[in-house]
PDB file of C-alpha atoms in Angstrom:
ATOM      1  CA  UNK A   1     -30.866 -48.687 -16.108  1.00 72.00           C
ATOM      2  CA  UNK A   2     -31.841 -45.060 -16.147  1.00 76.00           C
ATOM      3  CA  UNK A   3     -32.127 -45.261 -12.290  1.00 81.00           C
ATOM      4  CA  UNK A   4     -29.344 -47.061 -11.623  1.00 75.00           C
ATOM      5  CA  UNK A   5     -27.764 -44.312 -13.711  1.00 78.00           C
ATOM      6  CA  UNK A   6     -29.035 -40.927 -11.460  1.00 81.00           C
ATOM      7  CA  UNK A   7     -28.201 -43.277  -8.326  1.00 74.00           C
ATOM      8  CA  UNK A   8     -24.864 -42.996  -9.228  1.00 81.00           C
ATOM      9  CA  UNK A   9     -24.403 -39.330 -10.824  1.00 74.00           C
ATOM     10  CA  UNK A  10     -26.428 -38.434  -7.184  1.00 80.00           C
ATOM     11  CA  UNK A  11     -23.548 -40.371  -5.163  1.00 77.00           C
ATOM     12  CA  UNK A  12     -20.577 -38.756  -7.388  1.00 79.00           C
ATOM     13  CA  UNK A  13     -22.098 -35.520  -6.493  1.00 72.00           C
ATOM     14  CA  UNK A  14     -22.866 -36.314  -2.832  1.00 76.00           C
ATOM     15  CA  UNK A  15     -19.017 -37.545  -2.771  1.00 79.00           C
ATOM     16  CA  UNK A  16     -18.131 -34.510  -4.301  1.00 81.00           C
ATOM     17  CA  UNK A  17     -19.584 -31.652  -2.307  1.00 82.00           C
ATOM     18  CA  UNK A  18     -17.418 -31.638  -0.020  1.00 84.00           C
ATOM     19  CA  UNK A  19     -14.456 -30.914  -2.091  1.00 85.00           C
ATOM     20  CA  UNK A  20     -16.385 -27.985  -3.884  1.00 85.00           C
ATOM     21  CA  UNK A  21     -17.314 -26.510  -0.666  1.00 88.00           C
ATOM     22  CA  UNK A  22     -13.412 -26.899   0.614  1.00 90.00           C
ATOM     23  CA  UNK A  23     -12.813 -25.317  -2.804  1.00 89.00           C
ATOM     24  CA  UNK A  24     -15.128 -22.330  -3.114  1.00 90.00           C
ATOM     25  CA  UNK A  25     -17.100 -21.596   0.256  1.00 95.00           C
ATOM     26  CA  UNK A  26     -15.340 -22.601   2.866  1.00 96.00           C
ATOM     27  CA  UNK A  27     -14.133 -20.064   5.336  1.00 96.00           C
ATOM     28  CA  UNK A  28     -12.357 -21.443   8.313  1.00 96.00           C
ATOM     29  CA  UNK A  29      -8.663 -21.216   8.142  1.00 96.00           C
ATOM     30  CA  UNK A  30      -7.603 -24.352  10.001  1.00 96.00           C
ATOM     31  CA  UNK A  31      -9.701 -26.566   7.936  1.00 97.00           C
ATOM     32  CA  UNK A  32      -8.445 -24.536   4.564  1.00 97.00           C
ATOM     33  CA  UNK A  33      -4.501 -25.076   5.618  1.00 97.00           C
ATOM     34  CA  UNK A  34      -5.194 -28.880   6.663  1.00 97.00           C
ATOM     35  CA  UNK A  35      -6.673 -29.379   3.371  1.00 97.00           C
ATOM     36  CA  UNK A  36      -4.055 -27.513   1.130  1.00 97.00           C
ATOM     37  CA  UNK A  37      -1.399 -29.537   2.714  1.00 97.00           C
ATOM     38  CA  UNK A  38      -3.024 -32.756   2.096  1.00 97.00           C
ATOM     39  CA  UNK A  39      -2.565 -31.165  -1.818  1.00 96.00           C
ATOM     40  CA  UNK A  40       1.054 -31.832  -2.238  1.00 95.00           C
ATOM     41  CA  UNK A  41       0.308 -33.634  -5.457  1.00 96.00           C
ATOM     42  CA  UNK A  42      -2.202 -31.999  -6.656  1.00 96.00           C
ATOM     43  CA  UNK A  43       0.098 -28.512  -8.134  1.00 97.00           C
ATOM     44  CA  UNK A  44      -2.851 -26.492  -9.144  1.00 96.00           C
ATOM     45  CA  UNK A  45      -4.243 -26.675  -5.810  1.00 96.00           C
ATOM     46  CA  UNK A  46      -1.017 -26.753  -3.555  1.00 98.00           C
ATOM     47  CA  UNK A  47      -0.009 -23.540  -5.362  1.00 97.00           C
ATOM     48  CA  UNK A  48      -2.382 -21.786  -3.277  1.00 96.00           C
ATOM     49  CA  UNK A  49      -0.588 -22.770   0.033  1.00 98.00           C
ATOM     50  CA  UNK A  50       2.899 -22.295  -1.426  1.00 98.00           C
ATOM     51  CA  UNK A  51       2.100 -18.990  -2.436  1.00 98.00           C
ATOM     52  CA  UNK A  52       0.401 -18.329   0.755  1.00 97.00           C
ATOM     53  CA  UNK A  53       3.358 -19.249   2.741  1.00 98.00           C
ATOM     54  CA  UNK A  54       5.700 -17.760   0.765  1.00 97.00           C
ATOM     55  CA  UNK A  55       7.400 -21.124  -0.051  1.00 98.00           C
ATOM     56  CA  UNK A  56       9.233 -19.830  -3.540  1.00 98.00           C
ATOM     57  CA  UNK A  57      11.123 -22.814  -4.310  1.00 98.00           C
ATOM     58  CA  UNK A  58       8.023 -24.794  -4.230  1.00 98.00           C
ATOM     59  CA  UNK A  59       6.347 -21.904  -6.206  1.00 98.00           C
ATOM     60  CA  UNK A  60       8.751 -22.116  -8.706  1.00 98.00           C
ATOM     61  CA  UNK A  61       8.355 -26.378  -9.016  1.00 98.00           C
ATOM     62  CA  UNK A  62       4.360 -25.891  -8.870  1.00 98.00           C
ATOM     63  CA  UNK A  63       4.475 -23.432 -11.535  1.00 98.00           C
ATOM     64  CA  UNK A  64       6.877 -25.626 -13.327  1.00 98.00           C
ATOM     65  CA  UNK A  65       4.546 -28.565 -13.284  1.00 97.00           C
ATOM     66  CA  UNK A  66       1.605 -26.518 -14.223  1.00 97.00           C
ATOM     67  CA  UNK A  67       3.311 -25.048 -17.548  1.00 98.00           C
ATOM     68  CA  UNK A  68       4.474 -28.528 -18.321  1.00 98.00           C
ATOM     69  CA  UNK A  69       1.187 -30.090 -18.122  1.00 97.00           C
ATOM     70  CA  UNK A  70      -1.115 -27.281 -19.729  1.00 96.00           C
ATOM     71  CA  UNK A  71      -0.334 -26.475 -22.942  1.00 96.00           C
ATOM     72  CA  UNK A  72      -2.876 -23.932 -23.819  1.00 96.00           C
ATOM     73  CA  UNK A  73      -1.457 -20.448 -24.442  1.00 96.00           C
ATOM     74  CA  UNK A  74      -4.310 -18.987 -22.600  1.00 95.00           C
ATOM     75  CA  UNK A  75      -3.754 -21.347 -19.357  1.00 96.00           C
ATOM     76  CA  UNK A  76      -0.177 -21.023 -19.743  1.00 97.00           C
ATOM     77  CA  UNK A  77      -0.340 -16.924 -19.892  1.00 97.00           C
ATOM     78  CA  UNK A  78      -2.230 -16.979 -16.336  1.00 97.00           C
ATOM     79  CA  UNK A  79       0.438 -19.237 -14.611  1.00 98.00           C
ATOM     80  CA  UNK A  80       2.962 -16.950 -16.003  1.00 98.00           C
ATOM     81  CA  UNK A  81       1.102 -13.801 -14.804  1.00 98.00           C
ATOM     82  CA  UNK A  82       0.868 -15.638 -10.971  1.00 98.00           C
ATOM     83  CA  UNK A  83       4.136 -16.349 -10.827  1.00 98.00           C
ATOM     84  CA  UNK A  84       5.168 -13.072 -12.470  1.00 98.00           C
ATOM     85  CA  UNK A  85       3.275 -11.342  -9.900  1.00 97.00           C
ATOM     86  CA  UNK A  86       4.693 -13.411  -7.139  1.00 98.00           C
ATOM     87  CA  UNK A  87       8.209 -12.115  -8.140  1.00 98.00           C
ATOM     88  CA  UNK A  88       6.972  -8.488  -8.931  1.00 96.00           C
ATOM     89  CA  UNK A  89       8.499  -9.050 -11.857  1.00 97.00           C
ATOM     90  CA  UNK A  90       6.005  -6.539 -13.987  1.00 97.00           C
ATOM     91  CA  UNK A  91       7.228  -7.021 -16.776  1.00 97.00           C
ATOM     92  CA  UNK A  92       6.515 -11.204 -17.084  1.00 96.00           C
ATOM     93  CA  UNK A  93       2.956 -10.231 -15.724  1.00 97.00           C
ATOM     94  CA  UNK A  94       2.546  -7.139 -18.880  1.00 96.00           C
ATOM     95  CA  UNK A  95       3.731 -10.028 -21.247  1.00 96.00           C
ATOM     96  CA  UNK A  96       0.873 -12.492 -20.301  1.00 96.00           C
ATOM     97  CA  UNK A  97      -1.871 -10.271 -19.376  1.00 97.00           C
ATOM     98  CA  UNK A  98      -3.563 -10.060 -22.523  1.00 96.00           C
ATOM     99  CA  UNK A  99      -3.373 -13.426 -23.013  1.00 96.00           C
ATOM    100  CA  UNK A 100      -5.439 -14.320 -19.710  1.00 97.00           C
ATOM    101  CA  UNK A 101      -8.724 -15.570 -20.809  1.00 96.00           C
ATOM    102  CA  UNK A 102     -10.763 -14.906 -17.752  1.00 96.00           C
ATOM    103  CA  UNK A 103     -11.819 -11.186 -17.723  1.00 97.00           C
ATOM    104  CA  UNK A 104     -11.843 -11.106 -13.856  1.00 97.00           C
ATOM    105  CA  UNK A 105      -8.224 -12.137 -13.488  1.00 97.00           C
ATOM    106  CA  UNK A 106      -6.910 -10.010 -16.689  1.00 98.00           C
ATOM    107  CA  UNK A 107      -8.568  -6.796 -15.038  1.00 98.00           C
ATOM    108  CA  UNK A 108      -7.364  -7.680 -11.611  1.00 98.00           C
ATOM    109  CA  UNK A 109      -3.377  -8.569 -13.264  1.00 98.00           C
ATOM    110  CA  UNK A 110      -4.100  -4.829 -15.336  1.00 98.00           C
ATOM    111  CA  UNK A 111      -4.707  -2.827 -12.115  1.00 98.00           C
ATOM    112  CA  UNK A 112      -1.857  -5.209  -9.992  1.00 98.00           C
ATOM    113  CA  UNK A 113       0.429  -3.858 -13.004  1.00 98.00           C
ATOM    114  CA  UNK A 114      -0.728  -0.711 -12.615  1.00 98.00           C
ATOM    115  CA  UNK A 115      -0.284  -0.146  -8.711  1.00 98.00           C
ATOM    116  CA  UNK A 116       3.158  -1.480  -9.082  1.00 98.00           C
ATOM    117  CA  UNK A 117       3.803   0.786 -11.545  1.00 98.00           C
ATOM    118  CA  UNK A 118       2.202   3.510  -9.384  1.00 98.00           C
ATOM    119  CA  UNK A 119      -0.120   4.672 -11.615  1.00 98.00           C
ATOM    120  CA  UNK A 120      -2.712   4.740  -8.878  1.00 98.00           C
ATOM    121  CA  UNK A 121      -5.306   6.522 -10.438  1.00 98.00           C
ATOM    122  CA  UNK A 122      -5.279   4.213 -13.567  1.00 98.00           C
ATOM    123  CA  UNK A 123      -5.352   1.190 -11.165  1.00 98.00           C
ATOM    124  CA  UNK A 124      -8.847   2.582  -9.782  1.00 98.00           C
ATOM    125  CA  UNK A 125     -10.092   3.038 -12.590  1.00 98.00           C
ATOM    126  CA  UNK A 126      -9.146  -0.546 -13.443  1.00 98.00           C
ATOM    127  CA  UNK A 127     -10.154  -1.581 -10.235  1.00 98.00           C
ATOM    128  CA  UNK A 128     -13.610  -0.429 -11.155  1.00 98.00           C
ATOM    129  CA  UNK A 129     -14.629  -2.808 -13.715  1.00 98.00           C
ATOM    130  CA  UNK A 130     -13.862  -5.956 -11.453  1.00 98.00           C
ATOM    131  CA  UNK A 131     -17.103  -7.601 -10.403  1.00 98.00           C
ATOM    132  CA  UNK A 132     -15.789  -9.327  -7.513  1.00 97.00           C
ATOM    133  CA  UNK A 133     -15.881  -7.330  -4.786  1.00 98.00           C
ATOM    134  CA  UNK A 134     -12.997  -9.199  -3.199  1.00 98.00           C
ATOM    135  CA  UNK A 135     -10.918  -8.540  -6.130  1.00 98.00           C
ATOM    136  CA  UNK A 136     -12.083  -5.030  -6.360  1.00 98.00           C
ATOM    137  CA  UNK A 137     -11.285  -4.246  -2.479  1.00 98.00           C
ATOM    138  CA  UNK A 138      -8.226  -6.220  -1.990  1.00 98.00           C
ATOM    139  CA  UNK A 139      -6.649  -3.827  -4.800  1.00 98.00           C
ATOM    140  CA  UNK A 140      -7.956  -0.832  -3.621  1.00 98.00           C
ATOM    141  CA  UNK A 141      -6.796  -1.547   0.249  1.00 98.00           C
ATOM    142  CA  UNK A 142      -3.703  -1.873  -1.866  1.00 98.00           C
ATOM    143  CA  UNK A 143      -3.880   1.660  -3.447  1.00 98.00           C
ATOM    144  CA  UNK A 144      -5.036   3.012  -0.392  1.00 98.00           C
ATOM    145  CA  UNK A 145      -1.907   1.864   1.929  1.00 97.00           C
ATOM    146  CA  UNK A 146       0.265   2.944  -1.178  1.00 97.00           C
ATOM    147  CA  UNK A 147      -1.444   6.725  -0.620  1.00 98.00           C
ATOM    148  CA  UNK A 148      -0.848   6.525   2.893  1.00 97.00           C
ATOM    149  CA  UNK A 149      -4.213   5.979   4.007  1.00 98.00           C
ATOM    150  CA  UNK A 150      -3.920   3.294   6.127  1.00 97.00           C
ATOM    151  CA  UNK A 151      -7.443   2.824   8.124  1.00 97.00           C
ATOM    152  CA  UNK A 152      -9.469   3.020   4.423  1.00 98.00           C
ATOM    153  CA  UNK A 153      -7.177   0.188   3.089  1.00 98.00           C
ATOM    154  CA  UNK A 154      -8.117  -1.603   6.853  1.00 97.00           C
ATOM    155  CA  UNK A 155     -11.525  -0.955   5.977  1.00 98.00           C
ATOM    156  CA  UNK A 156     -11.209  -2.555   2.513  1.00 98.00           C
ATOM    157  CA  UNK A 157      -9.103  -5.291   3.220  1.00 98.00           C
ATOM    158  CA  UNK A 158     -11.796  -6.280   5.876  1.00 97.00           C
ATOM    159  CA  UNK A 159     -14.520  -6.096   2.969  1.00 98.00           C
ATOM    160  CA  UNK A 160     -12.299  -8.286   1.059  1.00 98.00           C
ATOM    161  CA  UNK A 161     -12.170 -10.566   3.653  1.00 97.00           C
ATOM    162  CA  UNK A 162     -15.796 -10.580   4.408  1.00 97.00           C
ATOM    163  CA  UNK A 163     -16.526 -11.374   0.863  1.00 97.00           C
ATOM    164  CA  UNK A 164     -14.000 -14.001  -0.252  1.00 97.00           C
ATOM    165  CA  UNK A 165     -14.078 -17.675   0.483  1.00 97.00           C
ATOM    166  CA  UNK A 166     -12.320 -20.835  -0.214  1.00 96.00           C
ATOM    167  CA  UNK A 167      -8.911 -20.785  -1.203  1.00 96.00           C
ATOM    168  CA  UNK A 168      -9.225 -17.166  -2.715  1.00 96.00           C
ATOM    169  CA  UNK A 169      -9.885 -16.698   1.416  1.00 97.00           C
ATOM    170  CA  UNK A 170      -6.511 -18.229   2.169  1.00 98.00           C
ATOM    171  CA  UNK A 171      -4.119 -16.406   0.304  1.00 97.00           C
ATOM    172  CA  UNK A 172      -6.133 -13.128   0.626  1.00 97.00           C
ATOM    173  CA  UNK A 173      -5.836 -14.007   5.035  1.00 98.00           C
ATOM    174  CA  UNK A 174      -1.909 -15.283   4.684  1.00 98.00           C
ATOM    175  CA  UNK A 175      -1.322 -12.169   3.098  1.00 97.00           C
ATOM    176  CA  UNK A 176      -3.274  -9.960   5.109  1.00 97.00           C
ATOM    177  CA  UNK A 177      -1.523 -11.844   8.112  1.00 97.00           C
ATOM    178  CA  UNK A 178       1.892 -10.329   6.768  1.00 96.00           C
ATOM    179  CA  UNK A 179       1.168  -6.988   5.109  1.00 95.00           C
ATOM    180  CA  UNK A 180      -1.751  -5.779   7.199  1.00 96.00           C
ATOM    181  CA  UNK A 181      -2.213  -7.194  10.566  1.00 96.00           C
ATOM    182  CA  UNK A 182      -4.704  -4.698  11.542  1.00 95.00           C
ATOM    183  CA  UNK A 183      -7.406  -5.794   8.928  1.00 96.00           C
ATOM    184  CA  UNK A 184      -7.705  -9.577  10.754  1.00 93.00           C
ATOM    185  CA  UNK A 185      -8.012  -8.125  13.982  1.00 70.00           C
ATOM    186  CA  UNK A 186     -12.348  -7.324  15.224  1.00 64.00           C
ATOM    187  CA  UNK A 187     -13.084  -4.236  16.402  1.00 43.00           C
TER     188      UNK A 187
END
């Protein structure tokens, strides 16, 4: 019994790994789009390309389904602060922030808030305390364009891109692909 037991937990896992890779390591665009669009059903995970694309009714109908089927105030308050963001609607994002549970994403949602706001110097500090460097560089290219430095926020989009993968690495790219050609292109 106990063997037929790890033969099966090893094939879940060996089933699995590919999904977890597509999920957190994966790199290559083409495969990342192909597999987000094979999501439709899936709202946590089509989010990503909706938001990606810019696709706001079906941002508003993901986010819809999400809030409907989490209940937790905690999972709730980071939908809100996504799709408060995706508006630029600061003062939705303010209203959740605190409420995020993951200290990665309520530091990154502080310091978005805070470059909106233009109070630049209080998003770097912000900034700062991210441990992800793609969090920490994708907000600082974003301060950097906003102070009209365009090559450093080049420069630090690249890093971003260099250090994120899996669909993080999407909607960092799509948006990249709009706001700042330049950092996609090699030297």
């Amino acid at each position: 019994m106990y063997i037929v037991s790890i033969a099966i937990f090893i094939a879940i896992v060996c089933m699995m790994l590919p999904y977890l890779y597509m999920l957190f390591k994966e790199t290559n665009m083409v495969r990342l789009e192909k597999f987000l669009i094979r999501q439709r059903n899936n709202p946590s995970l089509y989010l990503f390309y909706a938001i990606a694309n810019k696709q706001d009714e079906v941002v508003e109908s993901q986010i819809n389904r999400l809030l409907a089927k989490y209940k937790d105030p905690n999972k709730q308050a980071l939908y809100k602060a996504i799709y408060g963001a995706y508006l630029k609607n600061m003062t939705a994002v303010k209203n959740d922030v605190s409420l995020i549970q993951s200290i990665q994403f309520r530091i990154y949602y502080e310091a978005y808030v805070h470059i909106e706001e233009g109070n630049l110097e209080l998003a770097r500090d912000t900034a700062a305390k991210l441990s992800k460097t793609y969090m920490k560089s994708a907000l600082l290219s974003e301060i950097e364009l906003r102070t009209g430095n365009r090559q450093e926020a080049i420069d630090l989009a690249r890093l971003a891109l260099q250090k994120v993968s899996g669909l993080q690495r999407y909607i960092v790219y799509k948006n990249y692909e709009r706001e700042l050609p330049e950092a996609l292109l090699k030297d």
